[in-house]
Tab-separated table of C-alpha atoms in Angstrom:
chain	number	residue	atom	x	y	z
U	251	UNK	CA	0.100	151.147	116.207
U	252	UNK	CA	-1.072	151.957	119.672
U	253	UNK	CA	-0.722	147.726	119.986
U	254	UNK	CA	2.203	147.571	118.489
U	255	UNK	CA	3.961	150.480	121.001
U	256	UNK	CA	2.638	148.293	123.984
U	257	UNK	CA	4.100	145.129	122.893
U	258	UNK	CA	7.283	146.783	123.210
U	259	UNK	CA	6.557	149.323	126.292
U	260	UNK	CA	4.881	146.854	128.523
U	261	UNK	CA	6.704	143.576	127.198
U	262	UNK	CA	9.528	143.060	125.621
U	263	UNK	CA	11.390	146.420	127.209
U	264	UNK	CA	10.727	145.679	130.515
U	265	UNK	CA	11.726	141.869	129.915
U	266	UNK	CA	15.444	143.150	128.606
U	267	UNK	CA	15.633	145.004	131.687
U	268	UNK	CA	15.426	142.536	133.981
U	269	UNK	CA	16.708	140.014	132.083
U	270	UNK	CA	19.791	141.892	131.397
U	271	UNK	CA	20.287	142.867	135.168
U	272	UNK	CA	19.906	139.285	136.525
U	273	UNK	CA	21.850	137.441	133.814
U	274	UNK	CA	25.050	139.453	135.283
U	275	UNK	CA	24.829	136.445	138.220
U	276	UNK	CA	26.980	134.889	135.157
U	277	UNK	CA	29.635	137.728	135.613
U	278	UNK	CA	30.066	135.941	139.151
U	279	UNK	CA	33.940	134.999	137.827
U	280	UNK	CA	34.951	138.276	137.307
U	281	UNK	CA	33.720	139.309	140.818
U	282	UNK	CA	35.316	135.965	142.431
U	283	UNK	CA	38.830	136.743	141.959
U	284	UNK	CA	38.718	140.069	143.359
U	285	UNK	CA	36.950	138.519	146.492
U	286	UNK	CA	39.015	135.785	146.890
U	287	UNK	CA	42.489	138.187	146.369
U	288	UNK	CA	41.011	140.067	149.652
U	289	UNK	CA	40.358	136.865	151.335
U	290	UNK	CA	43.798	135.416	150.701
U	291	UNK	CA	45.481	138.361	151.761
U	292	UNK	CA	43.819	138.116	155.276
U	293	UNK	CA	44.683	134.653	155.312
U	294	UNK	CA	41.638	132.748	154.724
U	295	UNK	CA	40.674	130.038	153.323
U	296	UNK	CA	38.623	130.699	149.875
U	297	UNK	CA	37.713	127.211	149.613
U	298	UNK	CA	33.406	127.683	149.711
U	299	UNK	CA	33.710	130.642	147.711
U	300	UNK	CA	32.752	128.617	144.820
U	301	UNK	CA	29.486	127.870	146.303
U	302	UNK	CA	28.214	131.282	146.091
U	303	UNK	CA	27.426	130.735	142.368
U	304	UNK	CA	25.870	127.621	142.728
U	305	UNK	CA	24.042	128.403	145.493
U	306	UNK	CA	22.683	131.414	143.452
U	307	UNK	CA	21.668	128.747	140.483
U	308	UNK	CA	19.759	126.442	143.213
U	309	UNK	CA	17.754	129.265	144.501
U	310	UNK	CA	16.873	130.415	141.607
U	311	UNK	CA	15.350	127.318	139.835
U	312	UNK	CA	13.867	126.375	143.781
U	313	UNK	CA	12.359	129.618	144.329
U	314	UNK	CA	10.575	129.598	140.782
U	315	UNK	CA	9.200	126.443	141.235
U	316	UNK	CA	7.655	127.034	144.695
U	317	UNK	CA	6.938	130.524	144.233
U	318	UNK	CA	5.600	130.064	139.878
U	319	UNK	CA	2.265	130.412	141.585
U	320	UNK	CA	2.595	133.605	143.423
U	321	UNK	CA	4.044	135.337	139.850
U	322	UNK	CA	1.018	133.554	138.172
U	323	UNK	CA	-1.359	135.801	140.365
U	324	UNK	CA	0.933	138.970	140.560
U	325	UNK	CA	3.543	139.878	138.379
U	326	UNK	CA	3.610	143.474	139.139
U	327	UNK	CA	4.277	141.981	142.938
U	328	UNK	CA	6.530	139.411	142.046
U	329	UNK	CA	8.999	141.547	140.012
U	330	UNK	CA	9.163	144.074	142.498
U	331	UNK	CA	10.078	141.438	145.319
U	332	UNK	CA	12.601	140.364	142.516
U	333	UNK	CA	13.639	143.512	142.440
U	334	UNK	CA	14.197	144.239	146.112
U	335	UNK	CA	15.825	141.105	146.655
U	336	UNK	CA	18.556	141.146	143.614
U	337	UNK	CA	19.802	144.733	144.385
U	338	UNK	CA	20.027	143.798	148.788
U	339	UNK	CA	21.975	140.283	147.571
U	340	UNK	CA	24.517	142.553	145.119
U	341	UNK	CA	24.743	145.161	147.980
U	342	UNK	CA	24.728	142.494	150.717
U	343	UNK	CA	27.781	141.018	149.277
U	344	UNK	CA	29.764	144.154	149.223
U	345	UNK	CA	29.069	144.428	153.209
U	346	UNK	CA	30.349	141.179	153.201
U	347	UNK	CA	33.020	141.998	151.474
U	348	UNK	CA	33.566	144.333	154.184
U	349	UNK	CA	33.302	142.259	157.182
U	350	UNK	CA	35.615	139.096	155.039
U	351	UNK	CA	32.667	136.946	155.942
U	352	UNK	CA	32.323	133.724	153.703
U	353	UNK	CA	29.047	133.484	155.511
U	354	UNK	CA	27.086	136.358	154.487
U	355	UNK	CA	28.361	135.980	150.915
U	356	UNK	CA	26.677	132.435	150.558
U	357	UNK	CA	23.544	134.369	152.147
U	358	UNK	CA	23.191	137.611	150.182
U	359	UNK	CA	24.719	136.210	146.705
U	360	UNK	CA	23.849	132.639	146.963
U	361	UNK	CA	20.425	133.246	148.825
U	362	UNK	CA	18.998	136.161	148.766
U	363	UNK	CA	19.643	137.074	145.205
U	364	UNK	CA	18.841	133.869	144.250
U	365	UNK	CA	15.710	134.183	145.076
U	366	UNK	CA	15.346	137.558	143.517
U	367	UNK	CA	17.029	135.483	140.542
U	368	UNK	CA	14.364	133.385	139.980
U	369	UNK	CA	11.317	136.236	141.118
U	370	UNK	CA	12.821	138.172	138.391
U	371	UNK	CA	13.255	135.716	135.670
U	372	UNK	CA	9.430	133.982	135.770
U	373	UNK	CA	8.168	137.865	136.064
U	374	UNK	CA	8.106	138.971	132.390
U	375	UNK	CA	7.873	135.725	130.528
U	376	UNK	CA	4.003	134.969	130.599
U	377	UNK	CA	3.692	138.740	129.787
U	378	UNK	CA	5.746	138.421	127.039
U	379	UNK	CA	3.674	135.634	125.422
U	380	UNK	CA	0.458	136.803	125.912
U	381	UNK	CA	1.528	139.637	124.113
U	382	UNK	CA	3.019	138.145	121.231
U	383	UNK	CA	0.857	135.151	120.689
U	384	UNK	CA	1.963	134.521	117.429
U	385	UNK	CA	6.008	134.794	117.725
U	386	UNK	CA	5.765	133.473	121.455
U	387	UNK	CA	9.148	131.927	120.835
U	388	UNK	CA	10.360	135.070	119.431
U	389	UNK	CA	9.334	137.243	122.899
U	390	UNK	CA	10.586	134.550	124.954
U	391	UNK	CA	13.705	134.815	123.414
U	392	UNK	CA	14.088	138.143	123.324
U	393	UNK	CA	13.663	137.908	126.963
U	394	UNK	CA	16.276	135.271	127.958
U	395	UNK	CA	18.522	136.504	125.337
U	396	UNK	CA	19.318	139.660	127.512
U	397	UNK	CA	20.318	136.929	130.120
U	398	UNK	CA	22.308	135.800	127.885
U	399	UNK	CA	23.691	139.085	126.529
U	400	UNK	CA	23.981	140.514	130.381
U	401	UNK	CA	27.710	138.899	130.465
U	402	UNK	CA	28.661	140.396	126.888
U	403	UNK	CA	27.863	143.704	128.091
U	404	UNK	CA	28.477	144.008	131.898
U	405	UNK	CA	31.607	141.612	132.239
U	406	UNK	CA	33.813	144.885	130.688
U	407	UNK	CA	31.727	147.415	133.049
U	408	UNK	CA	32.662	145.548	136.309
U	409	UNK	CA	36.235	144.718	135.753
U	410	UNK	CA	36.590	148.895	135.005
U	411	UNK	CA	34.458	149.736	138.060
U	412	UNK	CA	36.815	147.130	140.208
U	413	UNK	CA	39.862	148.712	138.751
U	414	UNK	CA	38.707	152.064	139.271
U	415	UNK	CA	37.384	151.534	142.932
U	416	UNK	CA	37.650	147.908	144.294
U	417	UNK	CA	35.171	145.210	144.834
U	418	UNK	CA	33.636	146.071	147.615
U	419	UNK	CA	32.485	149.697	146.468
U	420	UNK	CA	32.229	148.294	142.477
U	421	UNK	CA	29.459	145.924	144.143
U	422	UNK	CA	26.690	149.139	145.963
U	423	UNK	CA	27.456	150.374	142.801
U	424	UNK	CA	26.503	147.745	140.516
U	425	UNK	CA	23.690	147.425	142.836
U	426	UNK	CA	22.226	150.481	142.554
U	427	UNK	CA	22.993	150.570	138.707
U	428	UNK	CA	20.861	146.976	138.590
U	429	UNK	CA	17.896	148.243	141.410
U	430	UNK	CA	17.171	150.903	138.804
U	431	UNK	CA	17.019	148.980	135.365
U	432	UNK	CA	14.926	146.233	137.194
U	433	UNK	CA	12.577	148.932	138.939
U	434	UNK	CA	12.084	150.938	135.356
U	435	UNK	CA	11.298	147.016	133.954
U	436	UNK	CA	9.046	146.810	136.887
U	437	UNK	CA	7.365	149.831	136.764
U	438	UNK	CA	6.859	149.343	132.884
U	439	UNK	CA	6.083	145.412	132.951
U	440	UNK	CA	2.126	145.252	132.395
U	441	UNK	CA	-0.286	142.226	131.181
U	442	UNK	CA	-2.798	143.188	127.824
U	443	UNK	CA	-5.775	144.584	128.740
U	444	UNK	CA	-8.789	142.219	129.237
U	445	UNK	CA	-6.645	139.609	129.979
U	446	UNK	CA	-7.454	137.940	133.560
U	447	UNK	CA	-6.418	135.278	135.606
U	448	UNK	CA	-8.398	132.605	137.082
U	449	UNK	CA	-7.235	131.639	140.665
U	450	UNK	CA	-8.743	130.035	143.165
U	451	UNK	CA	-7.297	131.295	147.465
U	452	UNK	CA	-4.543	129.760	148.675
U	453	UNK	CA	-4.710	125.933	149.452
U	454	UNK	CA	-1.832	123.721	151.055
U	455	UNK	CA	-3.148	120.738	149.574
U	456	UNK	CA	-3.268	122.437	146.174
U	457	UNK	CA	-0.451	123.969	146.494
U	458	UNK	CA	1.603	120.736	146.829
U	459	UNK	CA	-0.270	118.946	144.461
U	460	UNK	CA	1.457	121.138	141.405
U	461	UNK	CA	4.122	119.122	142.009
U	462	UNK	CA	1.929	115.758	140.950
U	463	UNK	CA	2.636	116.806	137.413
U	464	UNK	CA	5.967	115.015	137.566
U	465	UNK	CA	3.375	111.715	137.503
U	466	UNK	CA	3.550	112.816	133.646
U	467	UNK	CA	5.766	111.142	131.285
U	468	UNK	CA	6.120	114.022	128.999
U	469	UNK	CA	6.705	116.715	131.555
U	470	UNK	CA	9.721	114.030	133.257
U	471	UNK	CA	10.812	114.199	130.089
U	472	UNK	CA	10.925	117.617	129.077
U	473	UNK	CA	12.545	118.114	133.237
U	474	UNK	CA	15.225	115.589	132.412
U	475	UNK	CA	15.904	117.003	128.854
U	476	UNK	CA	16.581	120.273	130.339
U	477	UNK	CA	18.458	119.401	133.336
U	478	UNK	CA	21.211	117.549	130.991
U	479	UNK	CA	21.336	120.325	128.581
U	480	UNK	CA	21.932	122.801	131.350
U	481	UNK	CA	24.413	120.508	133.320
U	482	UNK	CA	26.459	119.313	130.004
U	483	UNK	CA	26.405	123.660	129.437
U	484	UNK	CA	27.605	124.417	132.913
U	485	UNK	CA	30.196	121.751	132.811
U	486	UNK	CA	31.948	123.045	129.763
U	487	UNK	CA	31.047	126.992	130.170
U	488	UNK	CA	32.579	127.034	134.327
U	489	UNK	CA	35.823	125.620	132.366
U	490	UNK	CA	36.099	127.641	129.403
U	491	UNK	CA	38.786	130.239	130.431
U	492	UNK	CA	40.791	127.546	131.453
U	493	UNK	CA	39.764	125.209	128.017
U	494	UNK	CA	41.238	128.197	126.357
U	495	UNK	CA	44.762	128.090	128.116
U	496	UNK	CA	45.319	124.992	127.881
U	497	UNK	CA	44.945	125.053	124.303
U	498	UNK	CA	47.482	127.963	124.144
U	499	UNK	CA	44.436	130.256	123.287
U	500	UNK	CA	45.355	132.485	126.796
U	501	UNK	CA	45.699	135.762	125.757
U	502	UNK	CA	42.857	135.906	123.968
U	503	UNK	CA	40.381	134.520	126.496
U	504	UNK	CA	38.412	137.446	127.395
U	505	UNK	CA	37.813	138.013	123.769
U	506	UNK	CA	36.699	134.686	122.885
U	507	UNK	CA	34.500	134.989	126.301
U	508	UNK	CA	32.615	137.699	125.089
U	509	UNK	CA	32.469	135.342	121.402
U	510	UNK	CA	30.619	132.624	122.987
U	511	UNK	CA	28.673	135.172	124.890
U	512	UNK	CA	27.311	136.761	121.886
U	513	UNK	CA	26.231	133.027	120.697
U	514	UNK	CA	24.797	131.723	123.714
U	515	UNK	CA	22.033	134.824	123.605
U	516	UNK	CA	21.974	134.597	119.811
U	517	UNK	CA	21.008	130.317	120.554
U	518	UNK	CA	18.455	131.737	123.093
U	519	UNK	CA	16.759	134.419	120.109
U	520	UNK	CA	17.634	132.045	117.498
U	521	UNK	CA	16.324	128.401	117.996
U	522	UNK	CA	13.333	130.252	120.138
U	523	UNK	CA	12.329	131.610	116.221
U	524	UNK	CA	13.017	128.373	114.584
U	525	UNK	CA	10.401	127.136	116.668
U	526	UNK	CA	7.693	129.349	116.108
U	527	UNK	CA	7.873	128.218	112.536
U	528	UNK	CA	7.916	124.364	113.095
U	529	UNK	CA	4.758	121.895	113.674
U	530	UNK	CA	6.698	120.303	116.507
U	531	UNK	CA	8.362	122.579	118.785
U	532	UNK	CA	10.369	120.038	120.860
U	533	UNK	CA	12.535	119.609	117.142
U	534	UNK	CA	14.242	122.320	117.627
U	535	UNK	CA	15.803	120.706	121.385
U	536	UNK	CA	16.310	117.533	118.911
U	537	UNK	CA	18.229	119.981	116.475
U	538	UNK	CA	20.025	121.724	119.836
U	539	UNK	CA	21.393	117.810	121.171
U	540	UNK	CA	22.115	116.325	118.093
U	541	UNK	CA	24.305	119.373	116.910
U	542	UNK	CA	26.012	119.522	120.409
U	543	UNK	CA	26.628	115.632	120.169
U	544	UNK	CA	28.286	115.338	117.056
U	545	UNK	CA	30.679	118.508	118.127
U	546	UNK	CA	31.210	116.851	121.230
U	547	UNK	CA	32.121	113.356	119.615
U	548	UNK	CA	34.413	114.634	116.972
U	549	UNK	CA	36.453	116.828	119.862
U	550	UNK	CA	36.462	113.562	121.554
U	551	UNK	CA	37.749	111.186	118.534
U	552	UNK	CA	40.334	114.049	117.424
U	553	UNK	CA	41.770	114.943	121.524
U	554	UNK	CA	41.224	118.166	120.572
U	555	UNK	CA	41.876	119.723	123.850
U	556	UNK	CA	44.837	117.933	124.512
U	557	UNK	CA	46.020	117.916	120.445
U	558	UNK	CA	45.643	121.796	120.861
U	559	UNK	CA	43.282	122.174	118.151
U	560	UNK	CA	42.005	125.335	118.117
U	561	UNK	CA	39.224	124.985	115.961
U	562	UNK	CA	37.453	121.995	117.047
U	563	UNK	CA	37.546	123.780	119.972
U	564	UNK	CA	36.348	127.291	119.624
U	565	UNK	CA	34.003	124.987	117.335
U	566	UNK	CA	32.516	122.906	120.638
U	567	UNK	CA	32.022	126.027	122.812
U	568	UNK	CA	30.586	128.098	120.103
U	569	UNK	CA	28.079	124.911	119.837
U	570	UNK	CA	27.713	124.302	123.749
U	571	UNK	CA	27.082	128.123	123.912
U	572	UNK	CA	24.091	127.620	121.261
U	573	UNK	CA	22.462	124.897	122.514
U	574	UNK	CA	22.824	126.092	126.313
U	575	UNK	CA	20.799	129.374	125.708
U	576	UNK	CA	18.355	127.793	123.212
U	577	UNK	CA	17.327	125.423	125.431
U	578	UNK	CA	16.163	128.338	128.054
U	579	UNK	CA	14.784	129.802	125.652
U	580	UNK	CA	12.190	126.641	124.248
U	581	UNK	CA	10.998	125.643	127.622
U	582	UNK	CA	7.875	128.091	128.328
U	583	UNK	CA	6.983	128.138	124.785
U	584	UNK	CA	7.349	124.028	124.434
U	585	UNK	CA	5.444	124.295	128.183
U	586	UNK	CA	2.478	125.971	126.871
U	587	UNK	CA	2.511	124.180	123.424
U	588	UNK	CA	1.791	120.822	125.898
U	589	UNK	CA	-0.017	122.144	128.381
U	590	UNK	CA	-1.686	125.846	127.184
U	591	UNK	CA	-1.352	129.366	128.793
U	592	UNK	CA	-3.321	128.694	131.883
U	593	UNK	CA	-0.836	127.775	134.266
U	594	UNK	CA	2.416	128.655	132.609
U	595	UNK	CA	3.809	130.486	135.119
U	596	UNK	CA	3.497	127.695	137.514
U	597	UNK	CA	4.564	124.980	135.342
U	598	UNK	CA	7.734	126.873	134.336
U	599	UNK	CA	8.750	127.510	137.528
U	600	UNK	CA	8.230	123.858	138.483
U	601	UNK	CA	10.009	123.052	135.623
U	602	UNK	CA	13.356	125.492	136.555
U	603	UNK	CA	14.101	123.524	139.347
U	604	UNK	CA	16.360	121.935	136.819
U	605	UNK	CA	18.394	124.856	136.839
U	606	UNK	CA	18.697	124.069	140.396
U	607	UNK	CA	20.233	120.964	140.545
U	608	UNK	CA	22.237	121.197	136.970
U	609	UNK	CA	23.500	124.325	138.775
U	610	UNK	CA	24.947	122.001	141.639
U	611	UNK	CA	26.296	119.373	139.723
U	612	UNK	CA	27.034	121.025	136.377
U	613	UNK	CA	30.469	122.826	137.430
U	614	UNK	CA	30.957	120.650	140.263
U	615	UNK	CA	31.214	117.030	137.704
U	616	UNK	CA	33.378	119.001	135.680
U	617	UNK	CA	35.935	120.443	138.604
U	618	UNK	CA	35.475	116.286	140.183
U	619	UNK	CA	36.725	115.327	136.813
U	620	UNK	CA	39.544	117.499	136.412
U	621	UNK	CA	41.267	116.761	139.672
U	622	UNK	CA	41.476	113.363	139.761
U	623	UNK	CA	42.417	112.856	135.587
U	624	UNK	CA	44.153	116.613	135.258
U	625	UNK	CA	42.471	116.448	131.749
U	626	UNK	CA	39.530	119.040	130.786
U	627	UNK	CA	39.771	116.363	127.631
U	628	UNK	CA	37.876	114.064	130.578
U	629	UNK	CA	34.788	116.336	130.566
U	630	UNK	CA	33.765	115.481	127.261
U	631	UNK	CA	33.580	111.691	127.695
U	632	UNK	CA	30.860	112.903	130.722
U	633	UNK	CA	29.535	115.829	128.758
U	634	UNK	CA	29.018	113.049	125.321
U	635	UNK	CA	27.303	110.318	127.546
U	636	UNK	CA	24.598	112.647	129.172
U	637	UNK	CA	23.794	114.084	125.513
U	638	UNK	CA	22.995	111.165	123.978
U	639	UNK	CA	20.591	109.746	126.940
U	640	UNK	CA	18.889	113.206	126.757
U	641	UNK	CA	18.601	112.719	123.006
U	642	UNK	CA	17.311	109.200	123.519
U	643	UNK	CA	14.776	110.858	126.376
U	644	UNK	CA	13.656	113.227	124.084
U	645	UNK	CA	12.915	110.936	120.896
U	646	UNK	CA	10.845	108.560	123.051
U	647	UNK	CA	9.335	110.254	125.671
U	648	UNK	CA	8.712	113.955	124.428
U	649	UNK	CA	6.194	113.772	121.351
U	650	UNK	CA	4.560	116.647	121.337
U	651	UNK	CA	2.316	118.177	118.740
U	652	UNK	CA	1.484	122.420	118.322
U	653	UNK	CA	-1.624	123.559	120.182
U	654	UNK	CA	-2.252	120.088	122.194
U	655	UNK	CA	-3.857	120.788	125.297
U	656	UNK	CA	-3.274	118.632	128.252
U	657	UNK	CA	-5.590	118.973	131.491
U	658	UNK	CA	-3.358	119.084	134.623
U	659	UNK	CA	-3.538	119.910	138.187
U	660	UNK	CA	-0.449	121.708	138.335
């Protein structure tokens, strides 16, 4: 029992904590048009604002894969930094706020709490599956599904706060609210006992040569897999709201928002169990592209966007939704399945800088698209293409089998 209490006290607990308090960086909407109402009214121009979000996306994924190593050796450390760093971004941006500089809101939310971003979301995940080494896709998924879940439950939370006290005052306070969930997670987050880590001092050379597992087939593949899910996601999920009007589904936006919420952390818990119970784990991302293929295809053959029909399309973000979390979700446990628990930190880290760059061109494809054709229709000819290569990259070049151990120098 006394097991059974830590797996939950010192794992999975802390995990939802800071999961739940850095997924709100996908609330970043419902802050935007608050800021850029502000900006406008002072005359000026809201054009970069955009880049705040994607900015926050690139540190993330760039600060877990050059910092995977530091988390490997200290978690405690690392999600404290996290910590520290997501709460002075939130906060910085309400100064900014402040002072109407475009500046310091690329800095604090872009930078600074991207980098707690990605501190905080490598922190608890090794943890989690050392813990539960028998369900490691169910703790990993339990993890990333509060990331998931964060814009379900805070999205309603910050438009009251803004309502009740404006942006700039809603943001110290989400702050503060966010500093303490991710300090309680920190405090609580703990390895098992007798577990220790191997690690050699710091060396340049070694450092650097982490990066030499992108010499391996499988792990390009797996990178490239991942990037396409997360950039076919982004390209569809930036547009949604709009997706919805243009379908005459308006008025009921927000509640179809918080639908395909629900389903993108119930894709992260969901496919992350599937895969515990199959002999292959990389099926279930075969499962994930197929399924978001043939959705894709049949909006495409039908013009369901521009037909208006409704269900097709509720149908393809539902889908998207499912497929975008579950892919988070897979990666460390499909990681470790390849190349074992040593380095899994690392590896995953490397392996986020993905994110990064889906987070740069994801949103920004889709927006390309849309002005020059004035059809969201457009997106899924782009959004179609990109899942069938990743389908095609994943049958041939990621065959992995449960348990196979793989001897890297990452």
């Amino acid at each position: 029992m006394k097991n059974l209490s830590n797996k939950w006290t010192r794992a999975a607990i802390p995990a939802l904590l800071l999961h739940c308090s850095i997924g709100t960086v996908y609330c970043w909407s419902y802050l935007e048009g608050a800021i850029k109402q502000i900006f406008l009214s002072a005359q000026m121009n809201v054009g970069a604002l955009g880049w705040a979000f994607s900015l926050a996306i690139f540190f993330l994924g760039m600060s877990a894969a050059f910092l995977g190593n530091f988390v490997e050796k200290d978690i405690h450390k690392a999600s404290l930094i996290a910590t520290i760093c997501f709460a002075v971004g939130v906060a910085g941006t309400g100064l900014a706020v402040r002072l109407q500089s475009m500046v310091l809101i690329l800095i604090f939310y872009g930078v600074i709490m991207g980098i707690g971003l990605g501190l905080g979301y490598l922190s608890p995940v090794k943890t989690l599956m050392l813990w539960f080494k028998d369900n490691k896709g169910l703790a990993t998924g339990l993890a990333v599904a509060g990331f998931g879940a964060a814009k379900m439950v805070f999205a309603p939370i910050i438009t009251a706060i803004i309502e009740a006290v404006g942006v700039e005052f809603a943001l110290y306070i989400l702050a503060a609210i966010w500093f303490v969930m991710m300090f309680v997670g920190h405090l609580l987050l703990k390895k098992p006992e007798g577990w220790v880590e191997q690690h050699e001092k710091f060396d340049i050379k070694a450092f650097f040569g982490r990066f030499k597992i992108f010499a391996d087939v499988k792990f390009i593949g797996i990178w490239l897999v991942f990037y396409i899910n997360i950039t076919c996601g982004l390209a569809l999920i930036s547009h949604e709201k709009a997706i919805y009007m243009a379908v005459g589904l308006g008025g009921a936006a927000a509640l179809l928002g918080t639908m395909t919420g629900f389903f993108n952390a119930a894709g992260r818990l969901g496919y992350s169990t599937i895969g515990d119970h199959m002999k292959d784990r990389n099926s279930v991302y075969k499962i994930i592209l197929i399924s978001e293929l043939a959705i894709t295809a049949l909006a495409l053959v039908t013009g369901s966007i521009t037909n208006e029909i409704v269900v097709i399309c509720i149908a393809l973000l539902i889908l998207v939704n499912l497929g975008y979390g579950g892919g988070f979700s897979n990666l460390p446990t499909l990681l470790s399945d390849v190349y074992g628990m040593g380095n899994i930190s690392s590896l995953h880290g490397i392996a986020l800088s993905a994110w990064a760059f889906a987070g740069l061109t994801g949103n920004q494809i889709a927006s390309l698209i849309v002005e020059k054709t004035g059809n969201f229709q457009n997106i899924l000819i782009f959004t179609a293409i990109m899942y069938a290569i990743a389908l095609l990259v994943d049958i041939f070049f990621v065959r992995v089998k449960r348990n196979e151990e793989v001897k890297t120098e990452a």
